[in-house]
C-alpha positions as YAML, in Angstrom:
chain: A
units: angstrom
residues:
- id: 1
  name: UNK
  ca: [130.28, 84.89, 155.96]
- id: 2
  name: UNK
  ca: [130.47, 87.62, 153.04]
- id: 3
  name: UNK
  ca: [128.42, 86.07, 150.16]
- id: 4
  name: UNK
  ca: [130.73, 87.10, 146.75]
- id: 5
  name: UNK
  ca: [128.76, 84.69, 144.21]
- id: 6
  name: UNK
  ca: [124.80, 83.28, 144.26]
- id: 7
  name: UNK
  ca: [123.50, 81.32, 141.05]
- id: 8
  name: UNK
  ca: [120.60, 79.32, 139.91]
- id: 9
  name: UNK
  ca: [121.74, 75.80, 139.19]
- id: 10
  name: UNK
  ca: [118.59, 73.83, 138.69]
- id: 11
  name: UNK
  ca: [114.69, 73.80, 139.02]
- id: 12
  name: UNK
  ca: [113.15, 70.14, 139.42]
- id: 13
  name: UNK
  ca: [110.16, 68.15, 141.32]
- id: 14
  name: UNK
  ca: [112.57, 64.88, 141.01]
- id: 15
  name: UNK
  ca: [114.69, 64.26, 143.92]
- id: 16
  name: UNK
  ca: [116.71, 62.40, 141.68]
- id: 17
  name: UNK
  ca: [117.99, 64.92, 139.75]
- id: 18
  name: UNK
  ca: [118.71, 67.37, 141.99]
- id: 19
  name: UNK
  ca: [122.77, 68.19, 141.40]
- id: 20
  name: UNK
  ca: [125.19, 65.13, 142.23]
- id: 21
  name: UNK
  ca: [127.91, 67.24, 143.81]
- id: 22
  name: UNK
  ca: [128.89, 66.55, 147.55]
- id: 23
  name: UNK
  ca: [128.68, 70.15, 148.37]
- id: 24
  name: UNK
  ca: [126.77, 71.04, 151.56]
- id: 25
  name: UNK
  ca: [123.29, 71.19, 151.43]
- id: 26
  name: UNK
  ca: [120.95, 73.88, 153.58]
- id: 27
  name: UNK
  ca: [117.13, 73.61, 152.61]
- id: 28
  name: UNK
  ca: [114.66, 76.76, 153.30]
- id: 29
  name: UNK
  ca: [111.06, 75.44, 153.68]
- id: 30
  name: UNK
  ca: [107.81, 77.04, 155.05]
- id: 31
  name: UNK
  ca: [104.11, 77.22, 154.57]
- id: 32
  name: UNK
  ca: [103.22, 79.41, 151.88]
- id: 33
  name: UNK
  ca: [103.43, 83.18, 152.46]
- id: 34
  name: UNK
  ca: [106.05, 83.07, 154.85]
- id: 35
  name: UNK
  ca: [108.72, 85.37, 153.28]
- id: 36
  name: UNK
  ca: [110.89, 82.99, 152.16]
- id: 37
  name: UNK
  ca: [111.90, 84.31, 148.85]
- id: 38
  name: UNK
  ca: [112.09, 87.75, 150.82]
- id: 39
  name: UNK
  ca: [114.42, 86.10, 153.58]
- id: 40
  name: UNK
  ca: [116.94, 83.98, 150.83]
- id: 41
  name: UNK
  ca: [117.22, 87.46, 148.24]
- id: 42
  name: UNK
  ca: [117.85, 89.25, 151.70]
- id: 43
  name: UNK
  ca: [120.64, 86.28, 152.62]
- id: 44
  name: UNK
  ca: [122.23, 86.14, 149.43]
- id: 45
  name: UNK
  ca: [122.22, 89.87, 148.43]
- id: 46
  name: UNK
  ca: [120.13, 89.48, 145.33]
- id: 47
  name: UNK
  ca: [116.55, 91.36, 144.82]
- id: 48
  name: UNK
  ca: [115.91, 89.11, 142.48]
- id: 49
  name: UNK
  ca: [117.21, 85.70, 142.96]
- id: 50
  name: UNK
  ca: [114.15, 83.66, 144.58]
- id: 51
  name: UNK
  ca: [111.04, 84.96, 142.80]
- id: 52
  name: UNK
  ca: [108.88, 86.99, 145.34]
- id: 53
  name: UNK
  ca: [105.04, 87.45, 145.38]
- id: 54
  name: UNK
  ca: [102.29, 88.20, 146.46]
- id: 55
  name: UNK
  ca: [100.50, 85.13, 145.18]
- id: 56
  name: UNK
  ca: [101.23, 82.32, 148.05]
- id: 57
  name: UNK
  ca: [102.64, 79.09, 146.51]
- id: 58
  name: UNK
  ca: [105.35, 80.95, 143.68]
- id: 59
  name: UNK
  ca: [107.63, 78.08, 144.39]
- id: 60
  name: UNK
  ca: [106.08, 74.49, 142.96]
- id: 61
  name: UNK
  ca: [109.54, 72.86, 142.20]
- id: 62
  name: UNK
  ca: [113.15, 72.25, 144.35]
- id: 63
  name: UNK
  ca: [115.69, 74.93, 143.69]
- id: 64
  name: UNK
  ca: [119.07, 74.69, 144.18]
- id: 65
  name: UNK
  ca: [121.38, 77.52, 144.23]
- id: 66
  name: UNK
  ca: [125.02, 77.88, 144.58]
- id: 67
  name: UNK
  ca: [126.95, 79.89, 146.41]
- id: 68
  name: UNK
  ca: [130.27, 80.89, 147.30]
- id: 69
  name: UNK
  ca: [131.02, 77.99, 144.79]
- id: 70
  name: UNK
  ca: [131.21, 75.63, 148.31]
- id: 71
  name: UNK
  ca: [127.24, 75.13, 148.99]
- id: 72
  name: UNK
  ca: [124.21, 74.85, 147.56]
- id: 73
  name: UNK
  ca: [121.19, 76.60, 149.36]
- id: 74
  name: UNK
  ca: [117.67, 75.19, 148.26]
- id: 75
  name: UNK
  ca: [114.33, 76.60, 148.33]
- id: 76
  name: UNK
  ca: [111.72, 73.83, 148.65]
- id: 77
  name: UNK
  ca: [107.93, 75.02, 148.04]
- id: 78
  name: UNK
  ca: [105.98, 75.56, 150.98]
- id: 79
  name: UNK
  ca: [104.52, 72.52, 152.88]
- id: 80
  name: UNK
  ca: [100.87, 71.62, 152.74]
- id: 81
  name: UNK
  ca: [99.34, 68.26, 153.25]
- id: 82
  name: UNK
  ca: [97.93, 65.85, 150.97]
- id: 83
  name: UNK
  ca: [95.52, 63.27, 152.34]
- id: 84
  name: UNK
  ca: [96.18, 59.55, 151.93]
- id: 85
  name: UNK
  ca: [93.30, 57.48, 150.28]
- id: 86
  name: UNK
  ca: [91.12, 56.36, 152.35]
- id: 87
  name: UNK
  ca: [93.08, 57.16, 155.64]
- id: 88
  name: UNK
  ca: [92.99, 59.68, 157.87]
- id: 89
  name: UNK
  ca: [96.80, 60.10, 157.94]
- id: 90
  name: UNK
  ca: [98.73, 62.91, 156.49]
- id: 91
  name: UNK
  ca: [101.63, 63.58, 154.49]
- id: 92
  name: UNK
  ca: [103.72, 66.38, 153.31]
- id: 93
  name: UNK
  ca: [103.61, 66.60, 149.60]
- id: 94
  name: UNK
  ca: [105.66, 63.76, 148.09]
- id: 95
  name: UNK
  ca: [108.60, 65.31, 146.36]
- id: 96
  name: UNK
  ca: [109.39, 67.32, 150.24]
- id: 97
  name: UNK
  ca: [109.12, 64.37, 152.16]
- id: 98
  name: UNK
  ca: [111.24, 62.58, 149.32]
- id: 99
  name: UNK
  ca: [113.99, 65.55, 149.69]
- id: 100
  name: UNK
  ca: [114.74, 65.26, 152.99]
- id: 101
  name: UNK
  ca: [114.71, 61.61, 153.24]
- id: 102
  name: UNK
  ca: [117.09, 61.39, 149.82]
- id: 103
  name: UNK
  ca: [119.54, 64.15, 150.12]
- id: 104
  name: UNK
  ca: [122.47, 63.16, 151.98]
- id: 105
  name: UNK
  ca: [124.31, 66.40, 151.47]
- id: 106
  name: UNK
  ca: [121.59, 68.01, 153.68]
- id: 107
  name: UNK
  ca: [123.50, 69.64, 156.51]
- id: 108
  name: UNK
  ca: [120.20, 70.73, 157.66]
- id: 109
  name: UNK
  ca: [116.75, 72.34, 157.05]
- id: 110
  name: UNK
  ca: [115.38, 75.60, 157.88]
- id: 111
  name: UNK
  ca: [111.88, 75.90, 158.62]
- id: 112
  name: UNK
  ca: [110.44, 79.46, 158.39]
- id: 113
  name: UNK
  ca: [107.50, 80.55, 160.73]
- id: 114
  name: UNK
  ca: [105.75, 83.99, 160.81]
- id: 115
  name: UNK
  ca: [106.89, 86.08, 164.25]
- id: 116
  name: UNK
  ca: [103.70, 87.83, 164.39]
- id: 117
  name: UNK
  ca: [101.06, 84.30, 164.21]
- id: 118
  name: UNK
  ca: [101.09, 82.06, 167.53]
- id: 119
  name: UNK
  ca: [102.28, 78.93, 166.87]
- id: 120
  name: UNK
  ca: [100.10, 77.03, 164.02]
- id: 121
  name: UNK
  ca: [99.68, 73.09, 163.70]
- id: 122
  name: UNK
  ca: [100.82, 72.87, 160.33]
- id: 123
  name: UNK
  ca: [104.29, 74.06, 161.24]
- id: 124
  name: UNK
  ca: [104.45, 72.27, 164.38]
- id: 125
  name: UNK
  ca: [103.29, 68.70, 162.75]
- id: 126
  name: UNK
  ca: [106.11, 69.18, 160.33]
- id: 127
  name: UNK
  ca: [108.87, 69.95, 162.67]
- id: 128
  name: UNK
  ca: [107.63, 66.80, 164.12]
- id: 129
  name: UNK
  ca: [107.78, 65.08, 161.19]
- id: 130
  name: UNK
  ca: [111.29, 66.06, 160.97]
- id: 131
  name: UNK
  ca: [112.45, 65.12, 164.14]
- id: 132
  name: UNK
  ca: [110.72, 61.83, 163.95]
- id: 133
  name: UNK
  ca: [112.79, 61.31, 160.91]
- id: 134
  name: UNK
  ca: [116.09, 62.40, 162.21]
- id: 135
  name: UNK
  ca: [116.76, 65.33, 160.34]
- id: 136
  name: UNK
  ca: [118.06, 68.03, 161.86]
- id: 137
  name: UNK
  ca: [116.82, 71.45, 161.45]
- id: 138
  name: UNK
  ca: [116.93, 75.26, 162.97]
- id: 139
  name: UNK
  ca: [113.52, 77.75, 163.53]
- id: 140
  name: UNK
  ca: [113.58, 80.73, 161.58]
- id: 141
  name: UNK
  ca: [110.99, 83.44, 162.74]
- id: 142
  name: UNK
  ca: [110.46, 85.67, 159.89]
- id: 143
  name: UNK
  ca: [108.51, 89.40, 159.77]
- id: 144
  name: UNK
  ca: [110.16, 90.49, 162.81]
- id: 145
  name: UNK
  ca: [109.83, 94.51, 162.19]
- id: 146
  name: UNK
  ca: [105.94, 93.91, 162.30]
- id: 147
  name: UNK
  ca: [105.82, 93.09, 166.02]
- id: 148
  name: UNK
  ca: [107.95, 95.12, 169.12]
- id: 149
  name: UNK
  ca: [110.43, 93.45, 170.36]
- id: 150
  name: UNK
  ca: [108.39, 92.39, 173.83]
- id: 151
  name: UNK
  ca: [105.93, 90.64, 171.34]
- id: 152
  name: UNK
  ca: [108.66, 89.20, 169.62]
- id: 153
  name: UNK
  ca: [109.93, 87.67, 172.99]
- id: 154
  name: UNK
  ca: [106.47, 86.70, 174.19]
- id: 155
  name: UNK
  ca: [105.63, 84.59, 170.42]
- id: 156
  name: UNK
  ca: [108.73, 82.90, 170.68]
- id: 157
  name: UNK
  ca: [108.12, 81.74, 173.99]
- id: 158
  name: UNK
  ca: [104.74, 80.42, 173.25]
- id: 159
  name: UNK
  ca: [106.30, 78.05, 170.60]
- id: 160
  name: UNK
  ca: [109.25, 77.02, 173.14]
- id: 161
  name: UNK
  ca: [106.55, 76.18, 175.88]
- id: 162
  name: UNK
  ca: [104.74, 74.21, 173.38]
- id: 163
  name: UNK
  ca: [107.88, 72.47, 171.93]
- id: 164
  name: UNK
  ca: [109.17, 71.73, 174.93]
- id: 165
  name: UNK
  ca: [106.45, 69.29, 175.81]
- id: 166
  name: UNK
  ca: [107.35, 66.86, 172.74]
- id: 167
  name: UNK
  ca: [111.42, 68.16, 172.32]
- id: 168
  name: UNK
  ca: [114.60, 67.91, 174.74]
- id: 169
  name: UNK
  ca: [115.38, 70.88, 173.99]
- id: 170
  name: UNK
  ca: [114.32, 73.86, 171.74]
- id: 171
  name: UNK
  ca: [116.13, 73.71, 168.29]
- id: 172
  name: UNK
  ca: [118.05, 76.77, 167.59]
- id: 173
  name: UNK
  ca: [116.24, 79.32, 166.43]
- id: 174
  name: UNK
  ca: [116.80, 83.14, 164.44]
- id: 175
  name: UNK
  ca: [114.73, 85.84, 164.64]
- id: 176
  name: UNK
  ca: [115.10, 87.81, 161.09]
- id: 177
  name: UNK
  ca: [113.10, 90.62, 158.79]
- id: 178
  name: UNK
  ca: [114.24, 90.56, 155.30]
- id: 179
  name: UNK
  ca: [112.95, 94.20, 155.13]
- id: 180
  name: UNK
  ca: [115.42, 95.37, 157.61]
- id: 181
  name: UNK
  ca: [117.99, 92.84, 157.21]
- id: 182
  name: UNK
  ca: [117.14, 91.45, 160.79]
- id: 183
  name: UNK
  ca: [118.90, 88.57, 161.21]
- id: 184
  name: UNK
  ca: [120.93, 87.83, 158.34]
- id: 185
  name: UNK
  ca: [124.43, 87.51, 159.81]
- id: 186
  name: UNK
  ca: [123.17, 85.31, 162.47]
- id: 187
  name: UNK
  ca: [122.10, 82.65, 160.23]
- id: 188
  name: UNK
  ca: [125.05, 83.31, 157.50]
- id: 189
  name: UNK
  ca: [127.66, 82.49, 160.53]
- id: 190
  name: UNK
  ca: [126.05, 79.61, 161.64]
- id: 191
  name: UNK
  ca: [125.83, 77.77, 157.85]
- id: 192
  name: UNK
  ca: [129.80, 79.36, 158.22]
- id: 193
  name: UNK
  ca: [130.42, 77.15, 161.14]
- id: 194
  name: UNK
  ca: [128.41, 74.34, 159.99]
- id: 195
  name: UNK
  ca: [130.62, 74.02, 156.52]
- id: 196
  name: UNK
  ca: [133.80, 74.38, 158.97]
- id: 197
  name: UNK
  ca: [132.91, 71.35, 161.22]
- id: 198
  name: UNK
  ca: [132.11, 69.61, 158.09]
- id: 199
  name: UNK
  ca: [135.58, 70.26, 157.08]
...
């Protein structure tokens, strides 16, 4: 997929008034940190258009951008929990968990995970959470020009041996480096042929 247009369409924390088009829906999500501005400017061929830092937590609210004029990609702030009163249960911040159980124009999520950390509980609890909710969604190891490519191998492994013991199977999965633009047609032709079977 060649990317010829990206814009900003709107900034909220209310699920509700996220855009009311049908177009297809892919969500970016990770803990905080992860690259994820890095990885969507890289995707999109914009420096600019996610706001990178060095500060973890830049994104607080639900973006959605859209591109090609056929899809809307949307950068959701990175996951943390908040504790429930009085209970020992947790949850992903509200407006998240409120995304992905609202939007039906989510095709599916991608949940960003640093290649060079072994697998941490936070991620795997969400994916969880995810799967225990139906929604489908694809791995996308990040960072991958910090590690050698045995490394690279040997991390993902650890997280397929560990998801393998809850999941069928391992979701699909894309090993990327915004720096070296690692990655980015894999994940571009698979959105491609997403929006085609949608079609």
């Amino acid at each position: 997929m060649l990317i010829k247009s990206a814009e900003f369409v709107i900034s909220n924390s209310d699920v509700s008034k996220c855009p009311k088009s049908s177009l297809p829906e892919y969500a970016f999500i990770g803990r905080s940190n992860v690259g994820k501005s890095s990885l969507i400017n890289m995707l999109t061929g914009r420096k600019s258009l996610a706001k990178t830092s060095g500060k973890p937590g830049k994104t607080q609210l639900i973006n959605h951008f859209l591109i090609n004029k056929n899809w809307h990609l949307v950068d959701l702030p990175g996951y943390g929990y908040a504790r429930v009163s009085k209970s020992s249960k947790k949850t992903f911040q509200k407006f998240i968990t409120q995304y992905f159980a609202h939007r039906e124009q989510l095709v599916t999520g991608f949940v960003l995970v640093d290649i060079r950390h072994k697998p941490q509980p936070i991620d795997l609890d969400f994916m969880q959470w995810l799967g225990e909710h139906n929604i489908p969604f694809s791995i996308i190891f990040t960072k991958a020009d910090k590690l050698k490519p045995k490394a690279i191998e040997r991390h993902v492994n650890d997280y397929k041996s560990i998801m393998l013991e809850f999941w069928e199977e391992m979701p699909s999965y894309f090993i990327t480096s915004s720096s070296k633009n690692i990655g980015k047609n894999d994940v571009l032709t698979y959105i491609e042929q997403l929006n085609n079977n949608l079609e």
